[in-house]
Amino acid sequence: MARIQINGGVALEGDVWISGAKNAVLPILVASLLGDGPSRVSNVPHLQDVTTTMELLGRMGAKLSVGDHMRIEIDPRSLEHFEAPYDLVKTMRASILVLGPLVARYGRAQVSLPGGCAIGSRPVDLHLHGLQALGARVEVRNGNIEARAGRLRGARIIMDTVTVTGTENLLMAATLARGTTIIENAAQEPEVVDLADFLTSMGAQISGAGTNTITIEGVENLRGTDYSVLPDRIETGTYLVAGAMTGGRVRCTRTRPSHLDAVLNKLDETGAEISTGDDWIELDMKGRRPRSVDITTAPFPGFPTDMQAQFTALNSIAEGAGVITETIFENRFMHVQELQRLGADISVKGKTAIVRGVPKLNGAPIMATDLRASASLVLAGLVAEGVTTVDRVYHLDRGYEIMEEKLSALGARIKRIGAAAG
Ligand code: UD1
C-alpha cells in the first residue's frame, strides 16, 4: 500500500497552483444528470472521489469522456440504472447526491444508506425529509433508500441543521419541481453557490444561493452546459498552513481569496504576513514560529471544519496554547493520537482539544484516518525532525491532487513510496 515519506525541516518557499474544488465538482458532475443533453465540466481535479463519481455515473449508464486538462463530458441521455450501490457509497458518502437529481428527473432512485464513518455518524435524515416535502415517497429498506415520485412539487423547507450536501440535494431536486421551493437555513458554502451557478447555466431559476434562504422556481427541463469549477478553498488553506508551520513563504495561485476570510483571519493571528490579489494569496512567515490560535468550527462563513485538523497540527508546534472546538462533527479528532506519536501535546475532552505548542516534533510512522486528518499529518511531517511516514494515503488521494508533487515544488523533501494508491 502506498505511503508518503517526509524528511521534515525545510521552510517552504514558492508558488503553488490550486486545483478545482472537490466539494464543488462532485455535486456538479451529478447535477449534469438533470440535463436533456451533455454537459462539459472543466477545471476538474484529478482525485479519487472524482473517479468514484465517474464510476457511479458510468454504471448508471451515462456516457463519460475525459478531454485535455481533465475536462469531463457527461452525457446522461443513455441513463438506464437509477441506483448508487453500497460498494461505491461506502467509499464516498457524497454518492447520496444522486438522490435528488434521479428522483426529480427520472422519478426514481435507489441509494445505499451511507453507514457510519470515521468522523461521526453523519445522518442523511434531512435529505430524505426535504425530498418528502417535495412530494417524493421515500422508504428505507434493507439498507437502501428508495425514492419515487411523479413530478415533484415546490415546497417551503426549513432545514433543522445547516447541511451542505443536504442543501445541494434539495436544490438540485427543486430545479425541476412544479412551482416554487424555498430552502431556509440553507448552507451558504461557496460550493453550494458554484452548484447553483452550474444549474443556472443549465436553465434553472435560482435566487439567494450564498445566503441562508434559497428560492428555486421550477422549470420544465434543463439543458446541457459548459462550466468551469471554482478553486478549492480547503486545498488553498492547507498549503497556506504548510507555509506558516514551516516558517516559509507560500503563494497560492488560481484561487479565490474571498472564500477564505475566516482562515486568513486565523493565519493573520498566528503572526503570518498575508497579502492577496484577485486570484492569489501569499503568506510569509519570515522564518518565525507561529503563535497558537483558538478555533471554533462553524458553517460558512465561519471557520471550516475541513481546516480544523490542519490548524490542530499548526498549534502543535506553535508558541503558546490553543483551544480547538469542533462543532460540526462529533468524532473529528482522530488525527490527535497520530500527532501525539510525533510528540504533540494535545488533550481532548468531548468537542474540545487543548493544544500546547512544543518547540519540535519528531518523525515517526503514522497513519491517516480520514481525508483532512491525513493532510494534517503530512503538515506535521513537514516540520518534524527526521523521517515521518504516513500510511493509508488513499485518504489523501480522495481530496488532494498530486499533493506530494506540489509540496516538492515548494522545496519539501517528500515522496510517495510503495504501490500506487488504488
Ligand atoms: C460536506 C462536505 C464536507 C464538510 C461538511 C461540513 C461535501 C462532499 N462534503 O459534508 O467536506 O466537512 O460538508 O462543512 O461537500 N446532518 C444531519 N442530518 C442530515 C445531514 C447532516 O444531522 O441529514 C448533520 C451532520 O451530522 C453534521 C452537520 O449536519 O453534524 C453538517 O454536515 P453536512 O453539512 O451535511 O456535511 P456533508 O454535506 O456530509
Coordinates of C-alpha atoms and ligand atoms in Angstrom, one line a residue:
M1 CA 0.0 0.0 0.0
A2 CA 1.3 3.5 -0.8
R3 CA 2.8 5.7 1.9
I4 CA 4.2 9.2 2.0
Q5 CA 7.6 9.7 3.3
I6 CA 8.7 13.1 4.5
N7 CA 12.1 14.3 5.7
G8 CA 11.0 17.4 7.7
G9 CA 12.6 20.7 8.4
V10 CA 12.5 22.7 5.2
A11 CA 10.8 26.1 5.1
L12 CA 8.5 26.0 2.1
E13 CA 9.1 28.7 -0.5
G14 CA 7.4 29.4 -3.8
D15 CA 4.2 29.3 -5.8
V16 CA 1.6 26.5 -5.8
W17 CA -1.5 26.5 -8.2
I18 CA -4.8 25.5 -6.7
S19 CA -7.0 22.7 -8.2
G20 CA -10.7 22.8 -8.8
A21 CA -12.8 22.3 -5.6
K22 CA -13.6 18.7 -4.7
N23 CA -16.7 19.6 -2.9
A24 CA -18.0 21.6 -5.9
V25 CA -17.1 19.2 -8.6
L26 CA -18.9 16.2 -7.1
P27 CA -22.4 17.8 -7.0
I28 CA -21.8 19.5 -10.3
L29 CA -20.9 16.2 -12.1
V30 CA -24.0 14.6 -10.5
A31 CA -26.2 17.6 -11.4
S32 CA -25.4 17.0 -15.1
L33 CA -27.8 14.1 -14.9
L34 CA -30.6 16.7 -14.8
G35 CA -29.9 17.9 -18.3
D36 CA -31.5 16.8 -21.5
G37 CA -28.1 16.8 -23.3
P38 CA -24.4 16.5 -22.5
S39 CA -22.6 18.9 -20.2
R40 CA -18.8 19.7 -20.2
V41 CA -17.1 20.4 -16.9
S42 CA -13.6 21.8 -16.7
N43 CA -11.0 22.6 -14.0
V44 CA -11.9 19.1 -12.6
P45 CA -9.3 18.0 -10.1
H46 CA -7.8 14.5 -10.6
L47 CA -8.9 12.9 -7.4
Q48 CA -10.1 9.5 -6.2
D49 CA -13.5 11.0 -5.3
V50 CA -13.9 12.3 -8.9
T51 CA -13.0 8.8 -10.3
T52 CA -15.6 7.3 -7.9
T53 CA -18.2 9.7 -9.1
M54 CA -17.4 9.0 -12.7
E55 CA -17.7 5.3 -12.0
L56 CA -21.1 5.8 -10.3
L57 CA -22.4 7.8 -13.3
G58 CA -21.0 5.3 -15.7
R59 CA -22.6 2.4 -14.0
M60 CA -25.9 4.2 -14.2
G61 CA -25.4 4.3 -18.0
A62 CA -24.2 7.9 -18.5
K63 CA -21.6 8.3 -21.3
L64 CA -18.4 9.9 -20.0
S65 CA -15.3 11.1 -21.7
V66 CA -12.3 12.9 -20.4
G67 CA -10.7 15.6 -22.6
D68 CA -7.5 17.6 -22.2
H69 CA -6.8 19.1 -18.7
M70 CA -9.5 16.9 -17.1
R71 CA -12.4 18.4 -19.0
I72 CA -15.1 15.9 -18.5
E73 CA -18.1 15.4 -20.7
I74 CA -21.2 13.7 -19.2
D75 CA -24.0 12.6 -21.5
P76 CA -27.0 11.5 -19.4
R77 CA -29.2 10.5 -22.3
S78 CA -28.4 6.8 -22.1
L79 CA -29.1 6.6 -18.3
E80 CA -30.8 3.3 -17.5
H81 CA -30.0 2.4 -13.9
F82 CA -31.1 4.6 -11.2
E83 CA -29.0 3.2 -8.4
A84 CA -26.0 4.0 -6.2
P85 CA -24.7 0.7 -4.9
Y86 CA -23.1 0.1 -1.5
D87 CA -19.6 -0.7 -2.8
L88 CA -19.4 2.9 -4.1
V89 CA -21.5 4.7 -1.4
K90 CA -19.3 3.2 1.3
T91 CA -16.1 4.7 -0.2
M92 CA -17.7 8.1 -0.8
R93 CA -20.6 9.3 1.2
A94 CA -21.2 12.1 -1.3
S95 CA -22.8 9.4 -3.5
I96 CA -26.0 10.4 -1.7
L97 CA -26.0 13.5 -4.0
V98 CA -27.5 11.4 -6.9
L99 CA -30.8 11.0 -4.9
G100 CA -32.2 14.5 -5.7
P101 CA -31.4 14.6 -9.4
L102 CA -32.6 11.0 -10.0
V103 CA -35.9 11.5 -8.3
A104 CA -36.5 14.9 -9.9
R105 CA -35.6 13.9 -13.5
Y106 CA -36.3 10.1 -13.7
G107 CA -38.9 9.7 -10.9
R108 CA -37.0 7.0 -9.0
A109 CA -33.7 6.3 -7.2
Q110 CA -32.2 3.7 -5.0
V111 CA -29.2 4.7 -2.9
S112 CA -27.5 2.5 -0.4
L113 CA -27.7 4.1 3.0
P114 CA -24.4 5.5 4.0
G115 CA -23.1 3.9 7.2
G116 CA -21.1 5.5 10.0
C117 CA -17.7 6.9 9.0
A118 CA -14.5 7.8 10.8
I119 CA -15.6 11.3 11.7
G120 CA -19.1 10.5 13.2
S121 CA -22.5 9.2 12.5
R122 CA -23.4 11.7 9.7
P123 CA -27.1 11.0 9.2
V124 CA -29.0 11.9 6.0
D125 CA -32.4 12.4 7.5
L126 CA -32.6 16.0 6.3
H127 CA -32.0 15.0 2.7
L128 CA -34.9 12.5 3.0
H129 CA -37.3 14.8 4.8
G130 CA -36.7 17.5 2.2
L131 CA -37.4 15.2 -0.7
Q132 CA -40.6 14.0 1.1
A133 CA -41.6 17.7 1.4
L134 CA -41.2 18.0 -2.4
G135 CA -43.6 15.1 -2.8
A136 CA -41.3 12.1 -3.1
R137 CA -42.2 8.8 -1.5
V138 CA -39.1 7.7 0.4
E139 CA -38.6 4.4 2.2
V140 CA -35.5 2.9 3.9
R141 CA -35.4 -0.9 3.3
N142 CA -32.7 -3.5 3.5
G143 CA -30.0 -0.8 3.9
N144 CA -31.3 1.1 0.8
I145 CA -33.0 4.4 0.4
E146 CA -35.7 4.0 -2.2
A147 CA -37.4 7.1 -3.5
R148 CA -40.1 7.5 -6.1
A149 CA -42.1 10.5 -7.4
G150 CA -44.1 11.8 -10.3
R151 CA -43.2 15.4 -10.9
L152 CA -42.0 16.9 -7.7
R153 CA -43.8 20.0 -6.4
G154 CA -42.3 23.1 -4.8
A155 CA -42.4 23.5 -1.1
R156 CA -41.0 25.6 1.8
I157 CA -38.4 23.6 3.5
I158 CA -36.8 24.6 6.8
M159 CA -33.6 22.7 7.4
D160 CA -33.1 21.7 11.1
T161 CA -29.4 21.9 10.8
V162 CA -27.2 23.5 8.2
T163 CA -26.1 20.7 5.8
V164 CA -24.1 21.2 2.7
T165 CA -24.9 18.1 0.7
G166 CA -28.5 18.2 2.1
T167 CA -29.0 21.7 0.7
E168 CA -27.4 20.6 -2.6
N169 CA -29.6 17.6 -2.9
L170 CA -32.8 19.6 -2.4
L171 CA -31.5 22.5 -4.6
M172 CA -31.0 20.0 -7.5
A173 CA -34.3 18.3 -7.0
A174 CA -36.2 21.6 -6.8
T175 CA -35.0 22.8 -10.2
L176 CA -37.4 20.5 -12.0
A177 CA -40.3 20.7 -9.4
R178 CA -43.6 22.3 -10.3
G179 CA -43.7 25.7 -8.6
T180 CA -41.6 27.5 -6.1
T181 CA -39.3 25.9 -3.5
I182 CA -37.8 27.9 -0.6
I183 CA -34.9 26.3 1.3
E184 CA -34.5 28.1 4.7
N185 CA -31.5 27.7 6.9
A186 CA -29.6 26.7 3.7
A187 CA -25.9 26.1 3.7
Q188 CA -24.1 29.2 2.4
E189 CA -20.8 27.5 1.3
P190 CA -19.2 28.7 -1.9
E191 CA -19.6 25.1 -3.3
V192 CA -23.4 25.5 -2.9
V193 CA -23.1 28.7 -4.9
D194 CA -21.0 27.1 -7.6
L195 CA -23.6 24.3 -7.9
A196 CA -26.4 26.9 -8.2
D197 CA -24.4 28.8 -10.9
F198 CA -23.9 25.5 -12.8
L199 CA -27.7 24.7 -12.6
T200 CA -28.5 28.3 -13.6
S201 CA -26.3 27.8 -16.7
M202 CA -28.4 24.7 -17.5
G203 CA -31.5 26.9 -17.4
A204 CA -32.6 26.7 -13.7
Q205 CA -34.1 29.7 -11.9
I206 CA -32.4 30.1 -8.6
S207 CA -32.0 33.1 -6.3
G208 CA -30.4 33.6 -2.9
A209 CA -27.6 31.0 -3.2
G210 CA -24.9 32.1 -0.8
T211 CA -27.5 33.3 1.7
N212 CA -29.4 31.2 4.2
T213 CA -32.6 31.3 2.0
I214 CA -32.5 29.9 -1.5
T215 CA -35.5 30.2 -3.8
I216 CA -36.0 28.0 -6.8
E217 CA -38.7 28.4 -9.4
G218 CA -39.1 25.0 -11.0
V219 CA -38.7 24.7 -14.8
E220 CA -39.9 22.1 -17.3
N221 CA -36.4 21.0 -18.3
L222 CA -32.7 21.8 -18.2
R223 CA -30.2 21.7 -20.9
G224 CA -26.5 20.6 -21.0
T225 CA -24.0 23.3 -20.4
D226 CA -20.2 24.2 -20.2
Y227 CA -18.8 25.1 -16.8
S228 CA -15.5 25.6 -15.0
V229 CA -15.4 24.5 -11.4
L230 CA -14.3 27.1 -8.7
P231 CA -10.9 26.7 -6.9
D232 CA -10.6 24.6 -3.8
R233 CA -10.5 26.8 -0.7
I234 CA -9.6 23.9 1.6
E235 CA -6.6 22.9 -0.6
T236 CA -5.6 26.6 -0.6
G237 CA -5.9 26.8 3.2
T238 CA -3.8 23.6 3.6
Y239 CA -0.9 25.0 1.6
L240 CA -1.0 28.3 3.5
V241 CA -0.9 26.5 6.8
A242 CA 2.1 24.4 5.5
G243 CA 3.8 27.7 4.8
A244 CA 3.0 29.1 8.3
M245 CA 4.1 25.9 10.1
T246 CA 7.5 25.7 8.3
G247 CA 8.2 29.4 8.7
G248 CA 8.2 29.8 4.9
R249 CA 6.7 31.9 2.2
V250 CA 3.9 30.3 0.0
R251 CA 1.9 31.9 -2.7
C252 CA -1.3 30.1 -3.8
T253 CA -2.3 31.0 -7.4
R254 CA -5.6 30.4 -9.3
T255 CA -7.5 30.6 -6.1
R256 CA -10.4 32.8 -4.6
P257 CA -9.3 34.8 -1.6
S258 CA -12.8 35.9 -0.6
H259 CA -13.7 32.3 0.2
L260 CA -11.0 32.1 2.9
D261 CA -11.8 35.1 5.1
A262 CA -12.2 33.0 8.3
V263 CA -9.0 31.0 7.6
L264 CA -6.9 34.1 6.7
N265 CA -8.0 35.9 9.9
K266 CA -6.7 33.0 11.9
L267 CA -3.4 32.9 9.9
D268 CA -3.0 36.6 10.5
E269 CA -3.4 35.9 14.3
T270 CA -0.5 33.4 14.0
G271 CA 1.8 36.3 13.1
A272 CA 2.0 35.5 9.3
E273 CA 2.1 38.3 6.8
I274 CA -0.7 37.8 4.3
S275 CA -1.3 39.6 1.0
T276 CA -3.9 38.9 -1.6
G277 CA -4.8 39.8 -5.2
D278 CA -7.7 38.9 -7.4
D279 CA -6.8 35.3 -7.7
W280 CA -3.8 34.7 -5.4
I281 CA -2.9 34.7 -1.7
E282 CA 0.6 35.0 -0.3
L283 CA 1.6 34.0 3.2
D284 CA 5.1 34.9 4.5
M285 CA 6.1 33.7 8.0
K286 CA 9.6 35.2 7.7
G287 CA 11.3 32.3 9.4
R288 CA 9.3 32.8 12.6
R289 CA 7.4 30.3 14.7
P290 CA 3.6 30.8 14.5
R291 CA 1.6 31.8 17.5
S292 CA -1.2 29.5 18.7
V293 CA -4.8 30.3 17.8
D294 CA -8.2 29.3 19.2
I295 CA -10.6 27.8 16.6
T296 CA -14.3 27.1 16.7
T297 CA -15.6 25.4 13.6
A298 CA -18.9 26.6 12.1
P299 CA -20.9 26.5 8.8
F300 CA -19.7 29.1 6.2
P301 CA -18.8 31.9 6.6
G302 CA -17.5 30.5 9.9
F303 CA -14.2 28.6 10.2
P304 CA -14.5 25.4 8.1
T305 CA -14.4 22.0 9.9
D306 CA -12.3 20.8 6.9
M307 CA -9.5 23.1 8.1
Q308 CA -9.7 22.0 11.7
A309 CA -7.1 19.2 11.6
Q310 CA -4.6 21.4 9.8
F311 CA -4.8 24.1 12.5
T312 CA -4.5 21.4 15.2
A313 CA -1.2 20.5 13.6
L314 CA -0.2 24.1 13.4
N315 CA -1.0 24.7 17.1
S316 CA 1.0 21.6 18.0
I317 CA 4.3 23.4 17.1
A318 CA 3.2 27.0 17.8
E319 CA 4.1 29.3 20.6
G320 CA 1.6 29.1 23.5
A321 CA -1.6 27.0 23.8
G322 CA -4.7 27.0 21.6
V323 CA -8.2 25.7 22.1
I324 CA -9.9 23.9 19.2
T325 CA -13.6 23.4 19.3
E326 CA -15.3 21.1 16.8
T327 CA -19.0 21.9 16.5
I328 CA -19.9 20.1 13.2
F329 CA -18.7 16.5 13.5
E330 CA -18.7 14.5 16.7
N331 CA -15.6 12.5 16.3
R332 CA -13.2 14.6 14.3
F333 CA -10.1 14.4 16.4
M334 CA -8.7 11.1 15.0
H335 CA -5.6 12.9 13.9
V336 CA -4.8 13.8 17.6
Q337 CA -3.5 10.4 18.5
E338 CA -1.2 10.3 15.4
L339 CA 0.1 13.9 16.1
Q340 CA 0.8 12.7 19.7
R341 CA 3.0 10.0 18.2
L342 CA 5.2 12.8 16.8
G343 CA 5.4 14.4 20.2
A344 CA 2.5 16.8 20.1
D345 CA 0.9 17.8 23.5
I346 CA -2.8 17.7 23.0
S347 CA -5.7 16.7 25.3
V348 CA -9.2 16.1 24.0
K349 CA -12.3 16.4 26.1
G350 CA -15.5 15.9 24.1
K351 CA -15.7 18.5 21.3
T352 CA -12.6 20.4 22.5
A353 CA -8.9 19.9 22.1
I354 CA -6.3 21.8 24.0
V355 CA -3.1 22.0 22.1
R356 CA 0.1 23.2 23.9
G357 CA 2.7 24.0 21.4
V358 CA 6.0 22.2 21.6
P359 CA 9.3 23.5 20.2
K360 CA 9.7 20.5 17.9
L361 CA 8.1 17.3 16.7
N362 CA 10.0 14.1 16.0
G363 CA 9.4 12.0 12.9
A364 CA 7.6 8.6 13.3
P365 CA 5.4 6.2 11.3
I366 CA 1.8 7.5 11.5
M367 CA -1.5 6.5 9.9
A368 CA -4.1 8.6 8.1
T369 CA -7.7 8.1 9.3
D370 CA -9.7 10.4 7.1
L371 CA -9.2 12.9 4.4
R372 CA -8.4 16.2 6.3
A373 CA -6.7 14.3 9.1
S374 CA -4.3 12.9 6.6
A375 CA -3.4 16.4 5.3
S376 CA -2.7 17.5 8.9
L377 CA -0.3 14.5 9.3
V378 CA 1.6 15.5 6.2
L379 CA 1.9 19.1 7.5
A380 CA 3.2 17.8 10.8
G381 CA 5.7 15.6 8.9
L382 CA 7.0 18.7 7.1
V383 CA 8.2 20.2 10.4
A384 CA 9.1 17.1 12.4
E385 CA 12.7 16.4 12.8
G386 CA 13.8 13.2 10.9
V387 CA 11.6 10.9 8.8
T388 CA 7.8 10.7 9.0
T389 CA 5.9 8.0 7.1
V390 CA 2.2 8.5 6.6
D391 CA 0.4 5.2 5.9
R392 CA -3.1 4.8 4.3
V393 CA -2.6 7.8 1.9
Y394 CA -5.6 6.7 -0.1
H395 CA -7.5 9.1 2.2
L396 CA -5.3 11.9 1.0
D397 CA -5.8 10.9 -2.7
R398 CA -9.6 11.3 -2.2
G399 CA -9.2 15.1 -1.9
Y400 CA -5.7 16.4 -2.7
E401 CA -4.4 16.4 -6.3
I402 CA -0.7 15.5 -6.6
M403 CA 0.0 16.8 -3.1
E404 CA 3.5 15.4 -2.8
E405 CA 4.4 16.9 -6.2
K406 CA 3.0 20.3 -5.2
L407 CA 4.9 20.2 -1.9
S408 CA 8.1 19.1 -3.6
A409 CA 7.9 22.1 -5.9
L410 CA 7.8 24.2 -2.7
G411 CA 11.0 22.6 -1.6
A412 CA 9.7 19.9 0.7
R413 CA 11.6 16.6 0.9
I414 CA 8.6 14.3 0.3
K415 CA 8.0 11.3 -1.8
R416 CA 5.4 8.5 -2.3
I417 CA 6.7 5.0 -1.6
G418 CA 5.1 1.6 -2.1
A419 CA 2.4 0.7 -4.7
A420 CA 0.3 3.4 -6.3
A421 CA -2.9 4.0 -4.3
G422 CA -6.0 2.4 -5.8
Ligands
UD1_1 C1 -19.9 18.5 3.5 C2 -18.6 18.4 2.9 C3 -17.5 18.0 3.9 C4 -17.6 19.0 5.1 C5 -19.0 19.2 5.6 C6 -19.2 20.3 6.6 C7 -19.0 17.6 0.6 C8 -19.0 16.5 -0.4 N1 -18.6 17.3 1.8 O1 -20.2 17.2 4.0 O2 -16.2 18.1 3.3 O3 -16.8 18.6 6.1 O4 -19.9 19.5 4.5 O5 -18.7 21.5 6.0 O6 -19.4 18.7 0.3 N2 -26.6 16.4 9.4 C9 -27.8 15.9 9.9 N3 -28.7 15.3 9.1 C10 -28.5 15.3 7.7 C11 -27.4 15.9 7.2 C12 -26.4 16.4 8.0 O7 -27.9 15.8 11.1 O8 -29.4 14.8 7.0 C13 -25.6 16.9 10.3 C14 -24.2 16.2 10.2 O9 -24.2 15.1 11.1 C15 -23.3 17.2 10.7 C16 -23.9 18.5 10.1 O10 -25.2 18.2 9.8 O11 -23.2 17.3 12.1 C17 -23.2 19.1 8.9 O12 -23.0 18.0 8.0 P1 -23.1 18.3 6.4 O13 -23.0 19.7 6.1 O14 -24.3 17.6 5.9 O15 -21.9 17.5 5.8 P2 -21.8 16.9 4.4 O16 -22.7 17.6 3.5 O17 -21.8 15.4 4.5

